[in-house]
XYZ file of C-alpha atoms in Angstrom:
343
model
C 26.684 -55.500 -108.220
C 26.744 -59.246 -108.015
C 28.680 -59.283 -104.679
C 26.475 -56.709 -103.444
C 23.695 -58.422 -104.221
C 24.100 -61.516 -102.492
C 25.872 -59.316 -99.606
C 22.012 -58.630 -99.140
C 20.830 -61.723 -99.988
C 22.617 -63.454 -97.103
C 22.058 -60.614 -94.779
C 18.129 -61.148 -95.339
C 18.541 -65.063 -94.829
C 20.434 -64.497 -91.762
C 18.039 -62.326 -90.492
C 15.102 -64.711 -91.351
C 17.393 -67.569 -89.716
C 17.326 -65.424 -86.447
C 13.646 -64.733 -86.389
C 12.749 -68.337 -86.512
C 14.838 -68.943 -83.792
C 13.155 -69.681 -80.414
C 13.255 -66.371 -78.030
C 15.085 -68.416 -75.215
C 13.458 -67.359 -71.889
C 14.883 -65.359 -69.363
C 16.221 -67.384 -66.303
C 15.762 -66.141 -62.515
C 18.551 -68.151 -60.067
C 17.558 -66.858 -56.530
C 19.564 -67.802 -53.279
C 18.126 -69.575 -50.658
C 19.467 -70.809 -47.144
C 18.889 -72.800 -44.301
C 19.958 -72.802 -40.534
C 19.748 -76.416 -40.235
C 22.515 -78.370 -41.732
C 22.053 -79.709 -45.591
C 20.988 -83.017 -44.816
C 18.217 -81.863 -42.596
C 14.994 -82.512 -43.993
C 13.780 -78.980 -43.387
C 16.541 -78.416 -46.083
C 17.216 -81.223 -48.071
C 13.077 -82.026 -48.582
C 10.969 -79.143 -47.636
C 13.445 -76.045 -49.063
C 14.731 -78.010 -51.597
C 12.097 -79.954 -52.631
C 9.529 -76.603 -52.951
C 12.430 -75.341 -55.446
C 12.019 -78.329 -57.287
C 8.478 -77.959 -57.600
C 9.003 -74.190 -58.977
C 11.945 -74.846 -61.020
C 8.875 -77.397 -62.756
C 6.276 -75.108 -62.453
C 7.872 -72.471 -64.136
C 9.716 -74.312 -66.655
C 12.836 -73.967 -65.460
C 12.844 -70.209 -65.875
C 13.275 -70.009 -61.883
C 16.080 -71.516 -60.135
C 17.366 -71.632 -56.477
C 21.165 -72.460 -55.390
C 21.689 -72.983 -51.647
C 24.266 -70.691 -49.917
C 26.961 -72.454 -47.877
C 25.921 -70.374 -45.166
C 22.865 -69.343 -43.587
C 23.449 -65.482 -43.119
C 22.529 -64.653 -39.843
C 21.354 -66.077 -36.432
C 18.510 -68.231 -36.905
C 16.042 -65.592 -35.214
C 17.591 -63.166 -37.529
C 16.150 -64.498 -40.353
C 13.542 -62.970 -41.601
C 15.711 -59.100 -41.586
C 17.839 -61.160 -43.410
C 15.399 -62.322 -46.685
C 13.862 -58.678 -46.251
C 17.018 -56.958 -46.282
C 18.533 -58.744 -49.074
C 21.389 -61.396 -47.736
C 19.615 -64.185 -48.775
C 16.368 -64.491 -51.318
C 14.304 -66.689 -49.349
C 14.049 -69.056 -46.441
C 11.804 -69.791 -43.614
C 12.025 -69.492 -39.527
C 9.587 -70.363 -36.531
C 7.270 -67.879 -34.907
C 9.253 -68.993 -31.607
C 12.441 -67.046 -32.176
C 10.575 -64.093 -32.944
C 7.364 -64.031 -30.594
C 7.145 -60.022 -30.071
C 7.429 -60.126 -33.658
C 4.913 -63.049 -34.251
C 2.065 -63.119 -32.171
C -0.894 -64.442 -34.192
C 1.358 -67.214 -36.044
C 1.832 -68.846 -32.523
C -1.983 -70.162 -32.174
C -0.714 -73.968 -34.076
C 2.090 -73.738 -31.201
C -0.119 -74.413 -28.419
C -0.550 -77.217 -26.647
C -2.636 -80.102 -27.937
C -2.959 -79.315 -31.651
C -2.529 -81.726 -34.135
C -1.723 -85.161 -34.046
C 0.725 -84.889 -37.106
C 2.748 -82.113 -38.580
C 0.628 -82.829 -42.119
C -3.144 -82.070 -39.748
C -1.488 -79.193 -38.174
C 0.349 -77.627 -40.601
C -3.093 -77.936 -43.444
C -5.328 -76.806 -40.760
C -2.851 -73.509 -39.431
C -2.038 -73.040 -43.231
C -6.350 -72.249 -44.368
C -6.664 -70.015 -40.713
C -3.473 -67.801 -41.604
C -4.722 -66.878 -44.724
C -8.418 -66.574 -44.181
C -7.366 -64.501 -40.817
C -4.217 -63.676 -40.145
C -2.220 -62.709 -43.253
C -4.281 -59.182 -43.528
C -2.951 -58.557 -40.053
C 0.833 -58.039 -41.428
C 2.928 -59.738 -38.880
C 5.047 -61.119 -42.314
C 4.714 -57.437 -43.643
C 8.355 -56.870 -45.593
C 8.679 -60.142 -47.095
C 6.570 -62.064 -49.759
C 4.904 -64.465 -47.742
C 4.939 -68.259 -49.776
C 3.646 -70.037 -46.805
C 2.936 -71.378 -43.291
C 3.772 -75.050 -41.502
C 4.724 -76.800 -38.334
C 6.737 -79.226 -37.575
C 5.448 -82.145 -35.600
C 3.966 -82.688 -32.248
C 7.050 -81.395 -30.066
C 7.612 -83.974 -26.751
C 9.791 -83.825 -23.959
C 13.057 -85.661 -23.838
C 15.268 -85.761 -20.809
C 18.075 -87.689 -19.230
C 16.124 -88.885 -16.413
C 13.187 -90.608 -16.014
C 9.483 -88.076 -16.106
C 6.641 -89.971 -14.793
C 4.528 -86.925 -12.730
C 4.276 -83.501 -12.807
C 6.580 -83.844 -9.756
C 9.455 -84.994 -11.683
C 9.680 -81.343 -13.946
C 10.046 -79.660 -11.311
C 13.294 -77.684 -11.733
C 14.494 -79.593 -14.984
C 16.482 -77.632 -17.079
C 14.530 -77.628 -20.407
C 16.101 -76.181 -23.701
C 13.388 -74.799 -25.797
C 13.014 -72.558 -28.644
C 11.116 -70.021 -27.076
C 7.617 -68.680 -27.615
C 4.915 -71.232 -26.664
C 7.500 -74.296 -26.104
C 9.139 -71.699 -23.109
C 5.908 -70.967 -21.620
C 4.669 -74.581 -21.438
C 8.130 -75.782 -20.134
C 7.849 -72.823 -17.270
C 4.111 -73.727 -16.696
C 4.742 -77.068 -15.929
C 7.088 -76.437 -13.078
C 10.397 -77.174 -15.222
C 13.440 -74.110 -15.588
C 12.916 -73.761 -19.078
C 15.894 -71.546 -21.185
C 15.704 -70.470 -24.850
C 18.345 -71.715 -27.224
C 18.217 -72.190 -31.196
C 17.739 -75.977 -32.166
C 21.877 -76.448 -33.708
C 23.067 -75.952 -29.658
C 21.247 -78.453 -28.137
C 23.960 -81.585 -28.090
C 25.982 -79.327 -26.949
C 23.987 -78.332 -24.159
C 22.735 -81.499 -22.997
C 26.513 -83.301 -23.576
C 28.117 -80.333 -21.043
C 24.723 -81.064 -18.884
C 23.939 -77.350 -19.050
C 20.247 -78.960 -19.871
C 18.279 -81.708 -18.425
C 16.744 -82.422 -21.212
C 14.883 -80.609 -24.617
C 11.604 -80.302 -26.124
C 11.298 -81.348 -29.936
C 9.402 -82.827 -32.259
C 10.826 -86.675 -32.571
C 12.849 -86.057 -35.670
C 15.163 -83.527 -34.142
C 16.449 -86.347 -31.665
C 18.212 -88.119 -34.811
C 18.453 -85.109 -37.162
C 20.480 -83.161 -34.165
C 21.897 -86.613 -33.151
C 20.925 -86.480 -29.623
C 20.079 -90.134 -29.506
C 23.362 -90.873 -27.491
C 22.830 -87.955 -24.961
C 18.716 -88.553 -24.049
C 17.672 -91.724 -22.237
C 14.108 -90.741 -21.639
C 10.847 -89.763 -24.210
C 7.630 -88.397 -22.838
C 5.017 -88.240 -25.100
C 1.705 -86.585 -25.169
C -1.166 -86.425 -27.207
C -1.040 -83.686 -29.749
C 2.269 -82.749 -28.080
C 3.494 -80.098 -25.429
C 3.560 -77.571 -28.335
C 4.181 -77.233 -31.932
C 6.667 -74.605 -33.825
C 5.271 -72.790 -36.543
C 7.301 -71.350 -39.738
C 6.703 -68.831 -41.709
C 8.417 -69.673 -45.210
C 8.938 -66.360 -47.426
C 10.750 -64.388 -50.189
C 12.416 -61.065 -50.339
C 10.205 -58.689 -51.899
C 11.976 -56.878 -54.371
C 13.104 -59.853 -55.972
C 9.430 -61.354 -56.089
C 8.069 -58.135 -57.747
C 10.782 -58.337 -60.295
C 9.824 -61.643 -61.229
C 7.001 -61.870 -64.392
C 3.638 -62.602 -63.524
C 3.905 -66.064 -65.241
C 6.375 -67.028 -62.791
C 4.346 -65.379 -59.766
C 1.169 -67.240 -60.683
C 3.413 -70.499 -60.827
C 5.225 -70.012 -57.717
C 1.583 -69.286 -56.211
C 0.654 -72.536 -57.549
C 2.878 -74.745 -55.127
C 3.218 -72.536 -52.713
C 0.093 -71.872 -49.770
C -1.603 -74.813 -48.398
C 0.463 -77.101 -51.328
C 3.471 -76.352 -49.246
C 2.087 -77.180 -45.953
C 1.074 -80.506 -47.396
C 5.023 -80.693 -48.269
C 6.255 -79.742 -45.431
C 3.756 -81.652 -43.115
C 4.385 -85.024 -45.008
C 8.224 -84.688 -45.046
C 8.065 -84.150 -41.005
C 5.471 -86.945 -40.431
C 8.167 -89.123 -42.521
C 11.010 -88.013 -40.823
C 9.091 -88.057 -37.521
C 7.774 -92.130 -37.526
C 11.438 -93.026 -39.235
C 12.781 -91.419 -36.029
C 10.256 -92.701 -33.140
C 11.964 -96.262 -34.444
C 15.463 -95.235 -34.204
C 14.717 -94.398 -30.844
C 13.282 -97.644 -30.038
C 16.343 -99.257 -31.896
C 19.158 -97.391 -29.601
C 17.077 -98.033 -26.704
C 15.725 -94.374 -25.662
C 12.665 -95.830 -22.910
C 9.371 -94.112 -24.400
C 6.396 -93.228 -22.494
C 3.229 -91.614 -22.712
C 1.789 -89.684 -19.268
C -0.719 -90.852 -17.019
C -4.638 -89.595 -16.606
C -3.247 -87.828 -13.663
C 0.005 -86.480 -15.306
C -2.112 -85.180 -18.560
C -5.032 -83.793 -16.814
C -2.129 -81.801 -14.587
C -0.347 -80.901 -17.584
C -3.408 -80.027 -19.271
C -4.941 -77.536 -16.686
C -1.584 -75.819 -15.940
C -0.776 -74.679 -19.816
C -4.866 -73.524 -20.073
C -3.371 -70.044 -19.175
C -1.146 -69.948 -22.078
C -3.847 -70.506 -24.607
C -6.401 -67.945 -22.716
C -3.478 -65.638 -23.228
C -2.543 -65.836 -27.031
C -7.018 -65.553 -27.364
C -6.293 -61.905 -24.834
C -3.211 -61.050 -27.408
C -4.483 -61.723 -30.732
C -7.889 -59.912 -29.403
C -5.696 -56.950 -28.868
C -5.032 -57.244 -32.256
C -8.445 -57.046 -33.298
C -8.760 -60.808 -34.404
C -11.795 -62.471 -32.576
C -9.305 -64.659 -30.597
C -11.570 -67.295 -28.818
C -13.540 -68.125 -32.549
C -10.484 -68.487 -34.506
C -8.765 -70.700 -32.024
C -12.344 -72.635 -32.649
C -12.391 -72.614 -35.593
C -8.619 -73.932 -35.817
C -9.601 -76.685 -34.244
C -12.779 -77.569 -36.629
C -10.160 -76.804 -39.555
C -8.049 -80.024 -37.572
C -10.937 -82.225 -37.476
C -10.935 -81.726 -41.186
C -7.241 -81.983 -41.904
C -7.251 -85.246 -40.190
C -10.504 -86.333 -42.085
C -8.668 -86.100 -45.168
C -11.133 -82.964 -46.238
């Protein structure tokens, strides 16, 4: 009876013990990948430092490890998050512009002066009008950006519209191809990892990017020459998202804290990182002696009026679409004003 008894006993203290335990939460580790390499700062601060600011938000009951390989060709990656190889990661509206029509309006040419103005001001116009449209439909959209003002670099000297003529210009595609073509150069579409390649082998003139890629890519030994315009040639837009099954099996604590630093608090991320990046490169530039310029009246006003046609025709596309083209490319250009007010 005795050892019965405190058989019991210790069974009920034991069970006591265990209820005043804490109920240790559930943790979520998601994959994520990039197609830049790791110590690009698309991966090492944007993608990695938005999983910081979830693993925080949530308490550390969401985590994120990095693959050691992105799992498909960089256009491929948004089939990849929504089929399943990879949780989340990010690509630009370039490599996919039959795909992404409407997120190729902060692309065109003379938009912000920063990637932190363009990538705010873009970031409030895709979700007031462009989200609804579906163009993301499959994944769990998190959020939009750009990457800086994207310039011309070349291996020879580009003083005139005269001088384009015929260069062979890497680009990404979308907007940056179009604007290359307009202005008289031989523009081809390559992803972003092939370009030393391709100017080393002098399959390419020269490349337009935003000034971080020069360093990031390490093209500083291959281009000689740095045109820059106001606002840039063109910008690249990403769209950063999730796979979809995974999001809805996350709680709706976790959703509402993801929401929390994802939207325009992730453009703000992403924009400041590139601006960094971006003025840390302009002086490596100067340092290894790359000769930077900025057009003349004559050379702008030239450039100016022959890329006109590629912004009348994303206004005729996203029309199509039903999207009042002409007011939101307005009012994109009010929300700049603002971003670069500080408002």
């Amino acid at each position: 009876m005795v050892t019965l008894r405190r058989v019991v006993i210790a069974a009920v203290v034991a069970l006591g013990l265990a209820a005043a335990q804490p109920v240790l939460a559930q943790t979520t580790t998601l994959t994520m990948s990039s197609w830049v390499s790791p110590q690009h700062h698309l991966t090492a601060n944007v993608l990695q430092g938005w999983a910081t600011e979830v693993e925080k938000a949530t308490n550390g009951r969401v985590k994120f490890t990095m693959l050691p390989k992105h799992p498909s060709a960089p256009p491929g990656t948004f089939d990849a998050v929504r089929d399943g190889l990879v949780d989340l990661s990010y690509v630009t509206a370039s490599y996919t512009p039959a795909r992404h029509i409407l997120p190729l309006m902060p692309e065109l040419p003379g938009a912000g002066e920063t990637a932190l103005i363009n990538s705010v001001a873009y970031s409030r116009i895709y979700w007031k009008h462009f989200h609804k449209d579906g163009e993301y439909k499959g994944v769990k959209q998190l959020g939009v950006f750009t990457h800086g003002p994207g310039q011309m670099f070349t291996k020879k000297p580009v003083a005139s519209i005269a001088d384009v003529q015929g260069l062979k210009i890497r680009t990404g595609g979308g907007v940056a191809e179009a604007v290359a073509k307009a202005l008289g150069a031989s523009a081809f579409v390559k992803p972003a990892p092939e370009s030393y390649e391709l100017l080393s082998s002098g399959v390419a003139d020269g490349t337009f990017f935003p000034l971080e890629s020069i360093i990031s890519f390490k093209l500083d030994t291959v281009i000689k020459y740095a045109t820059l315009f106001p606002g840039g040639f063109y910008s690249s837009s990403f769209g950063f998202f999730m796979n979809e099954d995974k999001w809805n099996k996350l709680s709706k604590q976790d959703q509402d804290a993801i929401a929390s630093v994802s939207g325009e608090p992730l453009a703000l991320l992403a924009g400041k990182a590139w601006d960094a990046t971006d003025a840390a490169a302009l002086e490596k530039m100067k340092q290894v002696g790359i000769q930077i310029s900025t057009p003349s009246p004559e050379f702008l006003k030239s450039a100016q009026e022959r890329a006109k046609v590629i912004s009348d025709k994303w206004i005729k596309d996203a029309t199509a679409k039903g999207i009042d083209g002409a007011k939101v490319y307005a009012e994109f250009h009010e929300e700049l004003k603002r971003a670069a007010a500080g408002q």
